[in-house]
Amino acid sequence: MLRLLKLLLVCLVALVLSAMAWQRQLLYFPTHHDRDNGLIPWRDKGELIGVYRPAAPPANVWLMTHGNGGQASDRAYAIPSFSRTDAVYILEYPGYGLRQGTPSKESINEAAKEAYLLLRQQYPDRPVCVVGESLGSGPASFLATVTPPPDKIVLVAPFDKLHRVGQYHYRFLPVRLLLADDWDNVKSLAGYKGKVEIFGAMNDEVIPARFAKTLAESRPGTVFHEIPGGHNDWATPGRVSIRNP
């Protein structure tokens, strides 16, 4: 029995060390194609930083931070959820698409901040709002701490704290200790005074709606919608309308 316990302990330690080494490979799933899917390449000083759908002049400007799979141009499906009078800019994460770099919490947050401030500079007289999808709710919520803050934040299929979602999927691992890229959306939104709207999908098996609801309940005044479907069904026509106000 003692030998068996030692073997199990060794296996557990090996599994934990493997998880620590490969966590970012388990968290980020970029693609690297050059299809724009009808969107316009968005560049800053010659560097491709995303894609966008223009509006002239826009009533509102939206910065979208997408989920952990694919790349910015794959989010063309999200465009019908926005008003035709709004400009929509979809950020490309470092290491995604044709953008150089390596994805991490730090690099994605920094890219989101730079893109957001660029839009503030480009549209000084327009509301600049943020929408985060899935993993993108992390950098979107982070932008609530930037000065000046977004005029509105919309989160679709978000989490409250990323390690809690990881613990849900890997119950036997100490995820909180292992996860280096642990976004805490509750903390990020705590001091934000603007409008927050959250959509959670009732059949979401990736980030169950209870995590979105917990995030909404952590901040008084947040508008919460529970929508039908699973994690990737939110762009089905009529389910999510992204508007300001």
GROMACS .gro file of C-alpha atoms in nm:
model
  245
    1MET     CA    1   0.000   0.000   0.000
    2LEU     CA    2   0.281   0.241   0.088
    3ARG     CA    3   0.450   0.173  -0.244
    4LEU     CA    4   0.123   0.242  -0.426
    5LEU     CA    5   0.077   0.570  -0.240
    6LYS     CA    6   0.430   0.676  -0.329
    7LEU     CA    7   0.367   0.592  -0.693
    8LEU     CA    8   0.044   0.792  -0.692
    9LEU     CA    9   0.224   1.087  -0.531
   10VAL     CA   10   0.500   1.077  -0.792
   11CYS     CA   11   0.240   1.066  -1.068
   12LEU     CA   12   0.054   1.361  -0.915
   13VAL     CA   13   0.373   1.567  -0.885
   14ALA     CA   14   0.462   1.487  -1.246
   15LEU     CA   15   0.113   1.589  -1.356
   16VAL     CA   16   0.133   1.918  -1.165
   17LEU     CA   17   0.476   2.001  -1.308
   18SER     CA   18   0.353   1.918  -1.657
   19ALA     CA   19   0.051   2.143  -1.608
   20MET     CA   20   0.273   2.430  -1.494
   21ALA     CA   21   0.497   2.389  -1.798
   22TRP     CA   22   0.216   2.362  -2.050
   23GLN     CA   23  -0.055   2.588  -1.905
   24ARG     CA   24  -0.027   2.850  -2.179
   25GLN     CA   25  -0.045   2.583  -2.446
   26LEU     CA   26  -0.364   2.470  -2.274
   27LEU     CA   27  -0.501   2.824  -2.252
   28TYR     CA   28  -0.423   2.984  -2.589
   29PHE     CA   29  -0.520   2.836  -2.926
   30PRO     CA   30  -0.422   3.087  -3.197
   31THR     CA   31  -0.459   3.043  -3.569
   32HIS     CA   32  -0.243   3.218  -3.829
   33HIS     CA   33  -0.430   3.256  -4.158
   34ASP     CA   34  -0.447   3.574  -4.368
   35ARG     CA   35  -0.821   3.582  -4.440
   36ASP     CA   36  -0.988   3.911  -4.343
   37ASN     CA   37  -1.346   3.777  -4.370
   38GLY     CA   38  -1.470   4.110  -4.501
   39LEU     CA   39  -1.306   4.318  -4.228
   40ILE     CA   40  -1.040   4.585  -4.279
   41PRO     CA   41  -0.686   4.532  -4.145
   42TRP     CA   42  -0.617   4.762  -3.848
   43ARG     CA   43  -0.259   4.886  -3.825
   44ASP     CA   44  -0.063   5.105  -3.590
   45LYS     CA   45   0.267   5.238  -3.724
   46GLY     CA   46   0.266   4.965  -3.985
   47GLU     CA   47   0.204   4.681  -3.739
   48LEU     CA   48  -0.112   4.475  -3.782
   49ILE     CA   49  -0.299   4.497  -3.451
   50GLY     CA   50  -0.645   4.376  -3.553
   51VAL     CA   51  -0.933   4.422  -3.794
   52TYR     CA   52  -1.227   4.661  -3.799
   53ARG     CA   53  -1.564   4.751  -3.942
   54PRO     CA   54  -1.584   5.128  -3.994
   55ALA     CA   55  -1.872   5.369  -3.954
   56ALA     CA   56  -1.852   5.729  -4.071
   57PRO     CA   57  -1.888   5.908  -3.846
   58PRO     CA   58  -1.941   5.650  -3.569
   59ALA     CA   59  -2.197   5.707  -3.296
   60ASN     CA   60  -1.984   5.485  -3.071
   61VAL     CA   61  -1.649   5.314  -3.104
   62TRP     CA   62  -1.611   4.958  -2.973
   63LEU     CA   63  -1.292   4.768  -2.896
   64MET     CA   64  -1.353   4.393  -2.892
   65THR     CA   65  -1.122   4.149  -2.712
   66HIS     CA   66  -1.198   3.799  -2.836
   67GLY     CA   67  -1.181   3.447  -2.692
   68ASN     CA   68  -0.879   3.220  -2.668
   69GLY     CA   69  -0.919   3.036  -2.999
   70GLY     CA   70  -0.871   3.149  -3.359
   71GLN     CA   71  -0.782   3.511  -3.434
   72ALA     CA   72  -0.938   3.855  -3.472
   73SER     CA   73  -1.072   3.816  -3.825
   74ASP     CA   74  -1.259   3.501  -3.721
   75ARG     CA   75  -1.490   3.727  -3.519
   76ALA     CA   76  -1.670   3.862  -3.826
   77TYR     CA   77  -1.968   3.669  -3.689
   78ALA     CA   78  -1.992   3.921  -3.405
   79ILE     CA   79  -2.043   4.226  -3.628
   80PRO     CA   80  -2.425   4.188  -3.668
   81SER     CA   81  -2.459   4.218  -3.289
   82PHE     CA   82  -2.346   4.582  -3.309
   83SER     CA   83  -2.534   4.885  -3.438
   84ARG     CA   84  -2.457   4.976  -3.800
   85THR     CA   85  -2.379   5.327  -3.679
   86ASP     CA   86  -2.094   5.207  -3.453
   87ALA     CA   87  -1.733   5.138  -3.548
   88VAL     CA   88  -1.603   4.802  -3.427
   89TYR     CA   89  -1.232   4.730  -3.379
   90ILE     CA   90  -1.131   4.372  -3.297
   91LEU     CA   91  -0.793   4.338  -3.129
   92GLU     CA   92  -0.539   4.082  -3.247
   93TYR     CA   93  -0.351   3.932  -2.954
   94PRO     CA   94   0.029   3.898  -2.959
   95GLY     CA   95   0.111   3.562  -3.115
   96TYR     CA   96  -0.229   3.536  -3.285
   97GLY     CA   97  -0.300   3.573  -3.655
   98LEU     CA   98  -0.014   3.753  -3.826
   99ARG     CA   99   0.085   3.952  -3.516
  100GLN     CA  100   0.425   3.892  -3.364
  101GLY     CA  101   0.474   3.810  -2.998
  102THR     CA  102   0.370   3.555  -2.739
  103PRO     CA  103   0.027   3.544  -2.575
  104SER     CA  104   0.015   3.591  -2.199
  105LYS     CA  105  -0.192   3.786  -1.951
  106GLU     CA  106   0.067   4.063  -1.947
  107SER     CA  107   0.113   4.088  -2.325
  108ILE     CA  108  -0.259   4.074  -2.398
  109ASN     CA  109  -0.344   4.334  -2.132
  110GLU     CA  110  -0.074   4.565  -2.266
  111ALA     CA  111  -0.193   4.520  -2.625
  112ALA     CA  112  -0.550   4.592  -2.516
  113LYS     CA  113  -0.443   4.907  -2.330
  114GLU     CA  114  -0.240   5.037  -2.624
  115ALA     CA  115  -0.525   4.972  -2.868
  116TYR     CA  116  -0.780   5.132  -2.637
  117LEU     CA  117  -0.573   5.447  -2.588
  118LEU     CA  118  -0.511   5.462  -2.962
  119LEU     CA  119  -0.887   5.467  -3.021
  120ARG     CA  120  -0.928   5.736  -2.755
  121GLN     CA  121  -0.675   5.945  -2.943
  122GLN     CA  122  -0.832   5.874  -3.280
  123TYR     CA  123  -1.189   5.946  -3.163
  124PRO     CA  124  -1.158   6.215  -2.892
  125ASP     CA  125  -1.521   6.324  -2.923
  126ARG     CA  126  -1.686   5.980  -2.939
  127PRO     CA  127  -1.775   5.728  -2.666
  128VAL     CA  128  -1.519   5.447  -2.666
  129CYS     CA  129  -1.661   5.124  -2.526
  130VAL     CA  130  -1.524   4.774  -2.474
  131VAL     CA  131  -1.669   4.429  -2.530
  132GLY     CA  132  -1.496   4.111  -2.413
  133GLU     CA  133  -1.583   3.760  -2.528
  134SER     CA  134  -1.496   3.457  -2.313
  135LEU     CA  135  -1.123   3.481  -2.227
  136GLY     CA  136  -1.141   3.833  -2.370
  137SER     CA  137  -1.350   3.935  -2.069
  138GLY     CA  138  -1.017   3.943  -1.882
  139PRO     CA  139  -0.845   4.218  -2.082
  140ALA     CA  140  -1.181   4.394  -2.131
  141SER     CA  141  -1.230   4.413  -1.754
  142PHE     CA  142  -0.867   4.516  -1.709
  143LEU     CA  143  -0.940   4.824  -1.921
  144ALA     CA  144  -1.178   4.939  -1.648
  145THR     CA  145  -0.865   5.033  -1.451
  146VAL     CA  146  -0.724   5.253  -1.730
  147THR     CA  147  -0.761   5.634  -1.730
  148PRO     CA  148  -0.987   5.747  -1.887
  149PRO     CA  149  -1.202   5.435  -1.845
  150PRO     CA  150  -1.431   5.296  -2.116
  151ASP     CA  151  -1.773   5.456  -2.150
  152LYS     CA  152  -1.933   5.111  -2.127
  153ILE     CA  153  -1.817   4.752  -2.083
  154VAL     CA  154  -2.005   4.453  -2.225
  155LEU     CA  155  -1.895   4.100  -2.134
  156VAL     CA  156  -2.017   3.792  -2.320
  157ALA     CA  157  -1.973   3.446  -2.163
  158PRO     CA  158  -1.729   3.587  -1.906
  159PHE     CA  159  -1.580   3.448  -1.586
  160ASP     CA  160  -1.544   3.608  -1.246
  161LYS     CA  161  -1.193   3.471  -1.180
  162LEU     CA  162  -1.021   3.255  -1.438
  163HIS     CA  163  -0.878   3.008  -1.189
  164ARG     CA  164  -1.232   2.920  -1.078
  165VAL     CA  165  -1.316   2.810  -1.431
  166GLY     CA  166  -0.994   2.609  -1.443
  167GLN     CA  167  -1.081   2.445  -1.112
  168TYR     CA  168  -1.423   2.354  -1.251
  169HIS     CA  169  -1.259   2.167  -1.539
  170TYR     CA  170  -0.961   2.021  -1.346
  171ARG     CA  171  -1.096   1.950  -1.001
  172PHE     CA  172  -0.798   1.736  -0.895
  173LEU     CA  173  -0.536   2.006  -0.962
  174PRO     CA  174  -0.444   2.312  -0.748
  175VAL     CA  175  -0.529   2.539  -1.039
  176ARG     CA  176  -0.504   2.862  -0.842
  177LEU     CA  177  -0.141   2.786  -0.759
  178LEU     CA  178  -0.054   2.670  -1.109
  179LEU     CA  179  -0.225   2.933  -1.324
  180ALA     CA  180   0.011   3.220  -1.404
  181ASP     CA  181  -0.237   3.400  -1.632
  182ASP     CA  182  -0.517   3.436  -1.379
  183TRP     CA  183  -0.743   3.729  -1.469
  184ASP     CA  184  -0.958   3.852  -1.179
  185ASN     CA  185  -1.253   4.035  -1.334
  186VAL     CA  186  -1.418   4.100  -0.997
  187LYS     CA  187  -1.114   4.297  -0.884
  188SER     CA  188  -1.075   4.479  -1.216
  189LEU     CA  189  -1.435   4.601  -1.219
  190ALA     CA  190  -1.456   4.686  -0.849
  191GLY     CA  191  -1.372   5.055  -0.888
  192TYR     CA  192  -1.535   5.111  -1.227
  193LYS     CA  193  -1.816   5.368  -1.228
  194GLY     CA  194  -1.942   5.315  -1.583
  195LYS     CA  195  -2.209   5.089  -1.727
  196VAL     CA  196  -2.152   4.712  -1.731
  197GLU     CA  197  -2.370   4.461  -1.917
  198ILE     CA  198  -2.309   4.086  -1.895
  199PHE     CA  199  -2.443   3.796  -2.101
  200GLY     CA  200  -2.417   3.437  -1.974
  201ALA     CA  201  -2.521   3.134  -2.180
  202MET     CA  202  -2.747   2.893  -1.992
  203ASN     CA  203  -2.601   2.581  -2.161
  204ASP     CA  204  -2.240   2.695  -2.156
  205GLU     CA  205  -2.013   2.402  -2.071
  206VAL     CA  206  -1.689   2.598  -2.120
  207ILE     CA  207  -1.761   2.887  -1.882
  208PRO     CA  208  -2.089   2.797  -1.710
  209ALA     CA  209  -2.331   3.086  -1.668
  210ARG     CA  210  -2.292   3.079  -1.291
  211PHE     CA  211  -1.948   3.238  -1.327
  212ALA     CA  212  -2.095   3.523  -1.532
  213LYS     CA  213  -2.374   3.564  -1.277
  214THR     CA  214  -2.129   3.572  -0.987
  215LEU     CA  215  -1.937   3.847  -1.165
  216ALA     CA  216  -2.256   4.045  -1.222
  217GLU     CA  217  -2.360   4.008  -0.858
  218SER     CA  218  -2.021   4.133  -0.739
  219ARG     CA  219  -2.093   4.476  -0.881
  220PRO     CA  220  -2.418   4.661  -0.798
  221GLY     CA  221  -2.594   4.808  -1.100
  222THR     CA  222  -2.461   4.553  -1.347
  223VAL     CA  223  -2.720   4.439  -1.603
  224PHE     CA  224  -2.721   4.058  -1.641
  225HIS     CA  225  -2.886   3.855  -1.917
  226GLU     CA  226  -2.902   3.477  -1.930
  227ILE     CA  227  -2.932   3.377  -2.294
  228PRO     CA  228  -3.011   3.038  -2.452
  229GLY     CA  229  -2.747   2.821  -2.611
  230GLY     CA  230  -2.389   2.720  -2.543
  231HIS     CA  231  -2.058   2.900  -2.520
  232ASN     CA  232  -2.020   2.970  -2.891
  233ASP     CA  233  -2.386   3.034  -2.973
  234TRP     CA  234  -2.415   3.392  -2.848
  235ALA     CA  235  -2.390   3.550  -3.195
  236THR     CA  236  -2.706   3.369  -3.306
  237PRO     CA  237  -2.931   3.653  -3.432
  238GLY     CA  238  -3.139   3.811  -3.159
  239ARG     CA  239  -2.950   3.675  -2.859
  240VAL     CA  240  -2.699   3.952  -2.788
  241SER     CA  241  -2.739   4.318  -2.879
  242ILE     CA  242  -2.431   4.527  -2.809
  243ARG     CA  243  -2.532   4.889  -2.771
  244ASN     CA  244  -2.444   5.212  -2.596
  245PRO     CA  245  -2.636   5.336  -2.415
   0.00000   0.00000   0.00000
